[in-house]
Tab-separated table of C-alpha atoms and ligand atoms in Angstrom:
chain	number	residue	atom	x	y	z
A	1	MET	CA	12.243	37.345	-2.266
A	2	GLU	CA	9.786	34.681	-3.252
A	3	ARG	CA	6.624	35.823	-4.964
A	4	PHE	CA	4.348	33.980	-2.531
A	5	GLU	CA	5.080	34.637	1.092
A	6	ARG	CA	5.533	31.449	3.050
A	7	ALA	CA	3.560	30.724	6.210
A	8	ASP	CA	5.271	31.504	9.517
A	9	ARG	CA	5.434	27.799	10.367
A	10	LEU	CA	7.713	27.242	7.380
A	11	LYS	CA	9.757	30.376	7.872
A	12	ALA	CA	10.558	29.283	11.420
A	13	LEU	CA	12.058	25.975	10.234
A	14	PRO	CA	15.720	25.266	9.652
A	15	PRO	CA	16.403	23.445	6.344
A	16	TYR	CA	15.650	19.706	6.630
A	17	LEU	CA	18.848	18.212	7.979
A	18	PHE	CA	19.383	15.631	5.284
A	19	ALA	CA	18.568	18.023	2.445
A	20	GLU	CA	21.442	20.223	3.616
A	21	ILE	CA	23.856	17.290	3.813
A	22	ASP	CA	22.807	16.141	0.337
A	23	ARG	CA	23.698	19.570	-1.015
A	24	LYS	CA	27.212	19.523	0.501
A	25	LYS	CA	27.696	15.939	-0.623
A	26	ALA	CA	26.795	16.868	-4.204
A	27	GLU	CA	29.407	19.656	-4.113
A	28	VAL	CA	32.195	17.253	-3.121
A	29	LYS	CA	30.982	14.589	-5.550
A	30	ALA	CA	31.057	17.118	-8.407
A	31	LYS	CA	34.815	17.392	-7.778
A	32	GLY	CA	35.145	13.698	-8.633
A	33	VAL	CA	35.612	12.406	-5.061
A	34	ASP	CA	34.579	8.774	-4.397
A	35	ILE	CA	32.115	9.443	-1.582
A	36	ILE	CA	31.512	6.982	1.263
A	37	ASP	CA	28.053	7.823	2.557
A	38	LEU	CA	27.584	7.064	6.241
A	39	GLY	CA	25.025	9.851	6.471
A	40	VAL	CA	21.423	8.960	5.942
A	41	GLY	CA	19.766	5.958	7.620
A	42	ASP	CA	18.635	4.028	4.584
A	43	PRO	CA	19.731	0.383	4.384
A	44	ASP	CA	21.785	-0.461	1.269
A	45	LEU	CA	20.448	-4.038	1.265
A	46	PRO	CA	17.551	-5.012	-1.018
A	47	THR	CA	14.059	-5.954	0.157
A	48	PRO	CA	13.940	-9.781	0.529
A	49	PRO	CA	12.662	-11.479	-2.668
A	50	HIS	CA	9.590	-13.137	-1.124
A	51	ILE	CA	8.287	-9.668	-0.182
A	52	VAL	CA	8.968	-8.285	-3.671
A	53	GLU	CA	7.169	-11.278	-5.185
A	54	ALA	CA	4.165	-10.713	-2.921
A	55	LEU	CA	3.938	-7.127	-4.219
A	56	GLN	CA	4.269	-8.254	-7.850
A	57	LYS	CA	1.411	-10.677	-7.379
A	58	ALA	CA	-0.779	-8.212	-5.489
A	59	ALA	CA	-0.107	-5.381	-7.950
A	60	ALA	CA	-1.569	-7.535	-10.738
A	61	ASP	CA	-4.752	-8.173	-8.733
A	62	SER	CA	-7.438	-5.644	-9.637
A	63	ARG	CA	-9.087	-6.000	-6.218
A	64	TYR	CA	-6.147	-3.961	-4.889
A	65	HIS	CA	-6.468	-1.123	-7.394
A	66	HIS	CA	-8.993	0.974	-5.476
A	67	TYR	CA	-8.845	3.425	-2.612
A	68	PRO	CA	-7.607	1.576	0.457
A	69	SER	CA	-9.676	1.497	3.656
A	70	TYR	CA	-8.856	4.419	5.967
A	71	SER	CA	-7.737	2.242	8.838
A	72	GLY	CA	-5.793	-0.139	6.615
A	73	LEU	CA	-6.406	-3.547	5.098
A	74	LYS	CA	-8.061	-5.702	7.772
A	75	ALA	CA	-5.610	-8.489	6.962
A	76	PHE	CA	-2.607	-6.179	7.388
A	77	ASN	CA	-3.801	-4.969	10.782
A	78	GLU	CA	-4.340	-8.595	11.790
A	79	ALA	CA	-0.798	-9.451	10.677
A	80	VAL	CA	0.534	-6.606	12.867
A	81	ALA	CA	-1.482	-7.965	15.811
A	82	ARG	CA	-0.056	-11.467	15.229
A	83	PHE	CA	3.456	-9.988	15.093
A	84	TYR	CA	2.895	-8.214	18.454
A	85	LYS	CA	1.625	-11.420	20.038
A	86	ARG	CA	4.548	-13.474	18.731
A	87	ARG	CA	7.294	-10.959	19.358
A	88	PHE	CA	6.149	-9.179	22.539
A	89	ASP	CA	3.309	-11.338	23.872
A	90	VAL	CA	1.067	-8.259	23.613
A	91	ASP	CA	-2.598	-8.721	22.643
A	92	LEU	CA	-4.007	-6.160	20.214
A	93	ASP	CA	-7.488	-5.834	18.770
A	94	PRO	CA	-6.731	-5.336	15.064
A	95	ALA	CA	-9.986	-3.405	14.570
A	96	THR	CA	-9.405	-0.735	17.218
A	97	GLU	CA	-5.800	-0.939	18.410
A	98	VAL	CA	-3.933	-1.025	15.081
A	99	ILE	CA	-3.836	1.448	12.193
A	100	THR	CA	-1.871	1.209	8.945
A	101	LEU	CA	0.427	4.120	8.099
A	102	ILE	CA	2.128	5.318	4.923
A	103	GLY	CA	5.415	4.811	6.728
A	104	SER	CA	5.694	5.578	10.433
A	105	LYS	CA	6.985	9.103	9.718
A	106	GLU	CA	3.551	9.923	8.329
A	107	GLY	CA	1.792	8.836	11.522
A	108	ILE	CA	4.306	10.536	13.815
A	109	ALA	CA	3.947	13.795	11.885
A	110	HIS	CA	0.145	13.637	11.974
A	111	LEU	CA	-0.335	12.665	15.631
A	112	PRO	CA	0.138	16.194	17.071
A	113	LEU	CA	-2.698	17.432	14.812
A	114	ALA	CA	-4.964	15.206	16.883
A	115	TYR	CA	-3.846	16.484	20.288
A	116	ILE	CA	-1.903	19.747	20.176
A	117	ASN	CA	-3.646	23.121	20.162
A	118	PRO	CA	-1.606	26.336	19.808
A	119	GLY	CA	0.180	26.855	23.121
A	120	ASP	CA	-0.175	23.236	24.262
A	121	LEU	CA	2.954	21.536	25.503
A	122	ALA	CA	4.740	18.416	24.264
A	123	LEU	CA	7.792	16.770	25.830
A	124	VAL	CA	10.318	16.120	23.092
A	125	PRO	CA	13.740	14.448	23.359
A	126	SER	CA	16.902	15.965	21.934
A	127	PRO	CA	19.028	14.931	20.079
A	128	ALA	CA	16.275	13.209	18.111
A	129	TYR	CA	14.638	12.351	14.838
A	130	PRO	CA	13.589	15.871	13.785
A	131	VAL	CA	9.954	14.989	13.019
A	132	TYR	CA	8.678	15.066	16.657
A	133	ASP	CA	9.722	18.660	17.231
A	134	VAL	CA	8.633	19.932	13.823
A	135	ALA	CA	5.246	18.202	13.925
A	136	VAL	CA	4.460	19.818	17.297
A	137	ALA	CA	5.744	23.185	16.053
A	138	PHE	CA	3.478	22.958	12.988
A	139	CYS	CA	0.495	22.796	15.372
A	140	GLY	CA	1.705	25.877	17.259
A	141	GLY	CA	2.620	23.687	20.221
A	142	GLU	CA	5.339	24.478	22.728
A	143	ARG	CA	8.118	21.991	23.333
A	144	HIS	CA	9.839	21.113	26.567
A	145	VAL	CA	13.141	19.614	25.496
A	146	MET	CA	14.309	16.484	27.318
A	147	ASP	CA	18.088	16.374	26.884
A	148	LEU	CA	19.522	12.928	26.191
A	149	THR	CA	22.993	12.781	27.670
A	150	GLU	CA	25.638	10.095	27.841
A	151	GLU	CA	25.690	10.211	31.682
A	152	HIS	CA	22.037	9.140	31.644
A	153	GLY	CA	22.476	6.455	29.011
A	154	PHE	CA	20.768	8.795	26.541
A	155	LEU	CA	17.478	8.378	28.406
A	156	PRO	CA	15.570	11.504	29.509
A	157	ASP	CA	16.434	12.484	33.078
A	158	LEU	CA	12.851	12.186	34.310
A	159	PRO	CA	13.163	13.819	37.766
A	160	LYS	CA	14.612	16.874	36.016
A	161	ILE	CA	11.361	17.628	34.168
A	162	PRO	CA	9.557	20.304	36.227
A	163	ALA	CA	6.236	19.051	37.662
A	164	GLN	CA	4.514	22.078	36.172
A	165	GLN	CA	5.639	21.036	32.684
A	166	LEU	CA	4.522	17.466	33.319
A	167	ASP	CA	1.084	18.752	34.296
A	168	ARG	CA	0.851	20.935	31.210
A	169	ALA	CA	2.135	18.282	28.823
A	170	LYS	CA	-0.363	16.610	26.498
A	171	LEU	CA	2.125	14.438	24.640
A	172	MET	CA	5.572	12.912	25.210
A	173	PHE	CA	7.694	11.530	22.384
A	174	ILE	CA	10.287	8.850	23.082
A	175	ASN	CA	12.247	6.579	20.724
A	176	TYR	CA	14.049	3.346	21.687
A	177	PRO	CA	16.169	1.814	20.283
A	178	ASN	CA	17.184	5.403	19.675
A	179	ASN	CA	18.140	7.304	16.578
A	180	PRO	CA	20.697	8.956	16.630
A	181	THR	CA	22.364	7.745	19.864
A	182	ALA	CA	21.733	3.981	19.377
A	183	ALA	CA	20.741	3.763	23.063
A	184	THR	CA	18.159	1.227	24.204
A	185	ALA	CA	15.622	1.405	27.032
A	186	ASP	CA	14.399	-1.414	29.249
A	187	LEU	CA	10.936	-2.197	30.591
A	188	HIS	CA	11.804	-0.636	33.920
A	189	PHE	CA	12.303	2.718	32.208
A	190	PHE	CA	9.079	2.328	30.205
A	191	LYS	CA	7.260	1.561	33.442
A	192	GLU	CA	8.496	4.790	35.003
A	193	ILE	CA	7.296	6.755	31.990
A	194	ALA	CA	3.936	4.954	32.035
A	195	SER	CA	3.289	5.846	35.654
A	196	MET	CA	4.258	9.475	35.032
A	197	ALA	CA	1.894	9.574	32.063
A	198	GLU	CA	-0.879	8.008	34.132
A	199	TRP	CA	-0.364	10.506	36.979
A	200	HIS	CA	0.083	13.636	34.851
A	201	ASN	CA	-2.318	12.561	32.149
A	202	PHE	CA	-0.334	12.810	28.918
A	203	LEU	CA	-0.142	10.511	25.908
A	204	VAL	CA	3.160	8.721	25.309
A	205	ALA	CA	4.133	8.352	21.646
A	206	HIS	CA	6.833	5.701	21.400
A	207	ASP	CA	8.705	5.458	18.109
A	208	ALA	CA	9.871	1.843	17.817
A	209	ALA	CA	11.220	1.985	14.250
A	210	TYR	CA	14.345	0.016	15.255
A	211	SER	CA	12.791	-2.590	17.551
A	212	GLU	CA	13.901	-5.464	15.290
A	213	LEU	CA	17.438	-4.255	14.565
A	214	PHE	CA	19.209	-5.482	17.654
A	215	PHE	CA	22.538	-7.209	18.229
A	216	ASP	CA	24.060	-9.719	20.570
A	217	GLY	CA	20.682	-11.418	20.991
A	218	GLU	CA	19.124	-8.719	23.192
A	219	ALA	CA	15.623	-8.052	21.814
A	220	PRO	CA	14.340	-4.622	22.898
A	221	PRO	CA	10.883	-4.439	24.529
A	222	SER	CA	7.677	-2.799	23.310
A	223	PHE	CA	6.247	-0.001	25.450
A	224	LEU	CA	2.980	-1.950	25.399
A	225	GLN	CA	4.572	-4.721	27.468
A	226	THR	CA	4.476	-2.321	30.407
A	227	PRO	CA	1.480	-2.949	32.673
A	228	GLY	CA	-1.012	-0.220	31.775
A	229	GLY	CA	1.065	0.680	28.708
A	230	LYS	CA	-1.962	0.570	26.456
A	231	ASP	CA	-3.805	3.030	28.710
A	232	VAL	CA	-1.302	5.792	28.040
A	233	ALA	CA	0.636	4.997	24.875
A	234	ILE	CA	0.589	4.805	21.129
A	235	GLU	CA	3.558	2.972	19.571
A	236	PHE	CA	4.808	3.527	16.041
A	237	GLY	CA	6.320	0.690	14.039
A	238	SER	CA	7.783	0.456	10.600
A	239	LEU	CA	8.649	-2.172	8.045
A	240	SER	CA	11.277	0.190	6.604
A	241	LYS	CA	14.294	-0.759	8.679
A	242	THR	CA	13.243	-4.298	9.604
A	243	TYR	CA	12.795	-5.547	6.033
A	244	ASN	CA	14.791	-2.957	4.035
A	245	MET	CA	11.571	-1.402	2.788
A	246	THR	CA	12.237	2.319	3.222
A	247	GLY	CA	10.966	3.169	-0.249
A	248	TRP	CA	7.737	1.206	0.072
A	249	ARG	CA	6.116	3.501	2.657
A	250	ILE	CA	4.430	1.124	5.013
A	251	GLY	CA	4.205	1.219	8.801
A	252	TYR	CA	1.651	1.103	11.593
A	253	ALA	CA	0.626	2.533	14.940
A	254	VAL	CA	-0.682	0.369	17.773
A	255	GLY	CA	-1.874	0.887	21.330
A	256	ASN	CA	-4.416	3.115	23.038
A	257	LYS	CA	-7.626	2.859	21.046
A	258	ASP	CA	-8.683	6.483	21.541
A	259	ALA	CA	-5.321	7.658	20.223
A	260	ILE	CA	-5.563	5.260	17.274
A	261	ALA	CA	-9.062	6.568	16.485
A	262	ALA	CA	-7.933	10.211	16.813
A	263	LEU	CA	-4.972	9.628	14.496
A	264	GLY	CA	-7.309	7.817	12.095
A	265	LYS	CA	-9.637	10.804	12.059
A	266	VAL	CA	-6.764	13.155	11.145
A	267	LYS	CA	-5.574	10.779	8.440
A	268	SER	CA	-8.998	10.272	6.880
A	269	ASN	CA	-9.072	14.028	6.273
A	270	ILE	CA	-5.566	14.173	4.795
A	271	ASP	CA	-4.557	10.942	3.062
A	272	SER	CA	-6.219	7.880	1.631
A	273	GLY	CA	-4.010	5.169	3.028
A	274	ALA	CA	-1.202	2.947	1.787
A	275	PHE	CA	-1.610	1.082	-1.529
A	276	ASP	CA	-3.377	-2.196	-0.720
A	277	ALA	CA	-0.818	-4.171	-2.750
A	278	VAL	CA	1.967	-2.747	-0.584
A	279	GLN	CA	-0.043	-3.773	2.475
A	280	ALA	CA	-0.352	-7.274	0.988
A	281	ALA	CA	3.447	-7.361	0.667
A	282	GLY	CA	3.636	-6.137	4.266
A	283	ILE	CA	1.539	-9.104	5.346
A	284	ALA	CA	4.009	-11.397	3.582
A	285	ALA	CA	6.858	-9.669	5.418
A	286	LEU	CA	5.272	-9.966	8.869
A	287	ASP	CA	3.854	-13.479	8.480
A	288	SER	CA	6.699	-15.278	6.679
A	289	SER	CA	9.854	-16.721	8.188
A	290	GLN	CA	11.862	-13.997	9.953
A	291	ASP	CA	15.192	-15.496	8.817
A	292	CYS	CA	15.752	-12.497	6.535
A	293	VAL	CA	15.619	-10.211	9.595
A	294	ALA	CA	18.104	-12.381	11.474
A	295	GLU	CA	20.444	-12.252	8.451
A	296	ASN	CA	20.101	-8.476	8.335
A	297	ARG	CA	21.046	-8.207	11.989
A	298	LEU	CA	24.181	-10.247	11.376
A	299	VAL	CA	25.207	-8.017	8.475
A	300	PHE	CA	24.828	-4.849	10.564
A	301	GLN	CA	26.469	-6.468	13.570
A	302	GLU	CA	29.549	-7.368	11.508
A	303	ARG	CA	29.740	-3.812	10.153
A	304	ARG	CA	29.350	-2.427	13.671
A	305	ASP	CA	32.241	-4.551	14.887
A	306	VAL	CA	34.477	-3.472	11.995
A	307	LEU	CA	33.694	0.196	12.582
A	308	LEU	CA	34.098	0.083	16.359
A	309	ALA	CA	37.412	-1.755	16.205
A	310	GLY	CA	38.720	0.807	13.712
A	311	LEU	CA	37.445	3.816	15.645
A	312	SER	CA	39.081	2.622	18.803
A	313	LYS	CA	42.407	2.244	16.965
A	314	LEU	CA	41.996	5.845	15.801
A	315	GLY	CA	41.413	6.922	19.398
A	316	LEU	CA	37.792	7.909	18.800
A	317	SER	CA	35.283	7.129	21.493
A	318	ALA	CA	31.911	5.497	20.848
A	319	ARG	CA	29.640	3.265	22.899
A	320	LYS	CA	29.066	-0.137	21.338
A	321	PRO	CA	25.487	-0.063	20.063
A	322	THR	CA	23.275	-3.041	20.918
A	323	ALA	CA	20.613	-1.931	18.414
A	324	THR	CA	19.941	0.323	15.374
A	325	PHE	CA	22.389	0.750	12.500
A	326	TYR	CA	23.996	3.894	13.921
A	327	VAL	CA	27.181	4.610	15.811
A	328	TRP	CA	27.198	7.802	17.882
A	329	ILE	CA	30.752	9.045	18.110
A	330	LYS	CA	32.185	11.639	20.461
A	331	THR	CA	34.239	14.282	18.675
A	332	PRO	CA	37.766	14.822	20.030
A	333	GLU	CA	38.194	17.510	22.696
A	334	GLY	CA	37.725	20.993	21.219
A	335	VAL	CA	36.285	19.792	17.883
A	336	SER	CA	32.646	20.669	17.080
A	337	SER	CA	30.177	18.354	15.375
A	338	ALA	CA	30.139	20.522	12.264
A	339	GLY	CA	33.945	20.804	12.302
A	340	MET	CA	34.376	17.050	12.438
A	341	ALA	CA	31.682	16.232	9.864
A	342	GLY	CA	33.061	18.961	7.584
A	343	ALA	CA	36.637	17.659	7.859
A	344	LEU	CA	35.524	14.072	7.223
A	345	LEU	CA	33.742	15.173	4.072
A	346	SER	CA	36.379	17.519	2.674
A	347	GLN	CA	39.503	15.510	3.642
A	348	CYS	CA	38.210	11.923	3.444
A	349	GLY	CA	35.107	12.057	1.227
A	350	ILE	CA	33.091	10.543	4.088
A	351	VAL	CA	29.547	11.745	4.710
A	352	THR	CA	28.441	11.665	8.365
A	353	THR	CA	25.728	13.523	10.233
A	354	PRO	CA	26.779	16.240	12.685
A	355	GLY	CA	25.170	15.494	16.059
A	356	ASN	CA	23.908	19.027	16.614
A	357	GLY	CA	21.737	18.583	13.520
A	358	PHE	CA	19.534	16.404	15.758
A	359	GLY	CA	19.294	19.181	18.358
A	360	ALA	CA	21.689	21.255	20.463
A	361	PRO	CA	22.431	18.487	23.032
A	362	GLY	CA	23.863	16.444	20.139
A	363	GLU	CA	26.765	18.920	19.890
A	364	GLY	CA	30.082	17.156	20.382
A	365	TYR	CA	29.006	14.019	18.496
A	366	ILE	CA	28.702	12.784	14.946
A	367	ARG	CA	26.530	9.920	13.739
A	368	MET	CA	27.741	7.240	11.351
A	369	ALA	CA	25.211	4.910	9.706
A	370	LEU	CA	26.237	1.322	9.008
A	371	THR	CA	24.575	1.439	5.611
A	372	VAL	CA	27.573	0.522	3.438
A	373	PRO	CA	29.331	-2.889	3.104
A	374	ALA	CA	32.129	-3.780	5.554
A	375	PRO	CA	34.952	-3.262	2.975
A	376	ARG	CA	33.750	0.314	2.455
A	377	ILE	CA	33.811	0.846	6.213
A	378	GLU	CA	37.406	-0.455	6.190
A	379	GLU	CA	38.172	2.007	3.388
A	380	ALA	CA	36.589	4.845	5.392
A	381	LEU	CA	38.723	3.921	8.398
A	382	ALA	CA	41.882	3.849	6.263
A	383	ARG	CA	41.085	7.343	4.990
A	384	MET	CA	40.365	8.544	8.508
A	385	ALA	CA	43.854	7.585	9.624
A	386	LYS	CA	45.051	10.661	7.704
A	387	LEU	CA	42.397	12.988	9.097
A	388	SER	CA	43.754	16.141	10.662
A	389	LEU	CA	41.425	18.096	12.917
B	1	PLP	C1	13.609	5.778	9.815
B	1	PLP	C2	12.894	6.311	10.993
B	1	PLP	C3	11.499	6.423	11.019
B	1	PLP	C4	10.640	6.410	9.775
B	1	PLP	O1	10.413	5.270	9.190
B	1	PLP	P1	9.334	5.145	8.043
B	1	PLP	O2	8.435	4.070	8.536
B	1	PLP	O3	10.107	4.797	6.830
B	1	PLP	O4	8.592	6.439	7.869
B	1	PLP	C5	10.863	6.771	12.198
B	1	PLP	N1	11.584	7.041	13.299
B	1	PLP	C6	12.916	6.982	13.302
B	1	PLP	C7	13.628	7.303	14.553
B	1	PLP	C8	13.613	6.633	12.155
B	1	PLP	O5	14.950	6.636	12.165
């Protein structure tokens, strides 16, 4: 019994997925096992030097030592708008259609506070990044789960959502390129969602954290490229995965100006923005040559190819991802997600994420992250050859 009784919203929560995996990993590590960590989605590569140098310079500038502006540094929001124009040919007003975030997770977690009253409904995909579901739950909101299944290319089966739920819904979360399934969505799919949102009057929150991590030259679209996209959607972006900046805590939301203002109002009552010097480094990241991003893609693409070739030799089935740094692997017949992840850890010293940790429809899969060098992936595959399930 804890001395101070926790609020119901905390009591209702399962332990944060990655905290639980960290605990099991520490147990195996304590036994002296050389762990190969394909668990958490944090790139092993360093932030490119020109971005680090921009921070060093900005950190020494006393103009940046004060409270940041609530909506973000004007120059950062303008850099995001330039990036959207260049990359997606989408026009954004940096003053009203862009807001700086302390990492996109922060914005995603705060958005439901702006729109969800107790008992309101949100449409949430599963398996998924756990933050959508938890953030809605924290507001007392109900969730209609949209199952992502392999038969549907891990896209929500839209006609299956009851019309009544669509009418009740105030918010829909989607995420493409997708974590954990590595699926991508095209503009046709976004268009379908946009017209549903227009008709049933809900806000679409698109998490585009992996938009720049694509392979084989196929650049995924922005939801805002959809005609009318800006009328119904807010899109979350992050510098974390694109520029190996997970620790820096810098991201943004763009799109519908009412949604941006509502999120800004929540934030101004909770946080005081991202360090201006980090925003200055973010400007350097967005405005400089994007060669470092192209190099990153090649590194992950090579790792993907090594892993997929090895998995197929081992008789394990996985779709070849065209984006993200994840591989979503089907467990062999009769083996559960937890059973497979547990065996990989105890027999091979390999950390993976059990698919059901992202929601019940993820049962029967495990996720591997391509966040270790290719030779370590080879080593993991060699160990897996001796795996007995
Ligand atoms: C990594 C990740 C994020 C969070 O990125 P930050 O900008 O670092 O907060 C958001 N969504 C998904 C799906 C992610 O995997």
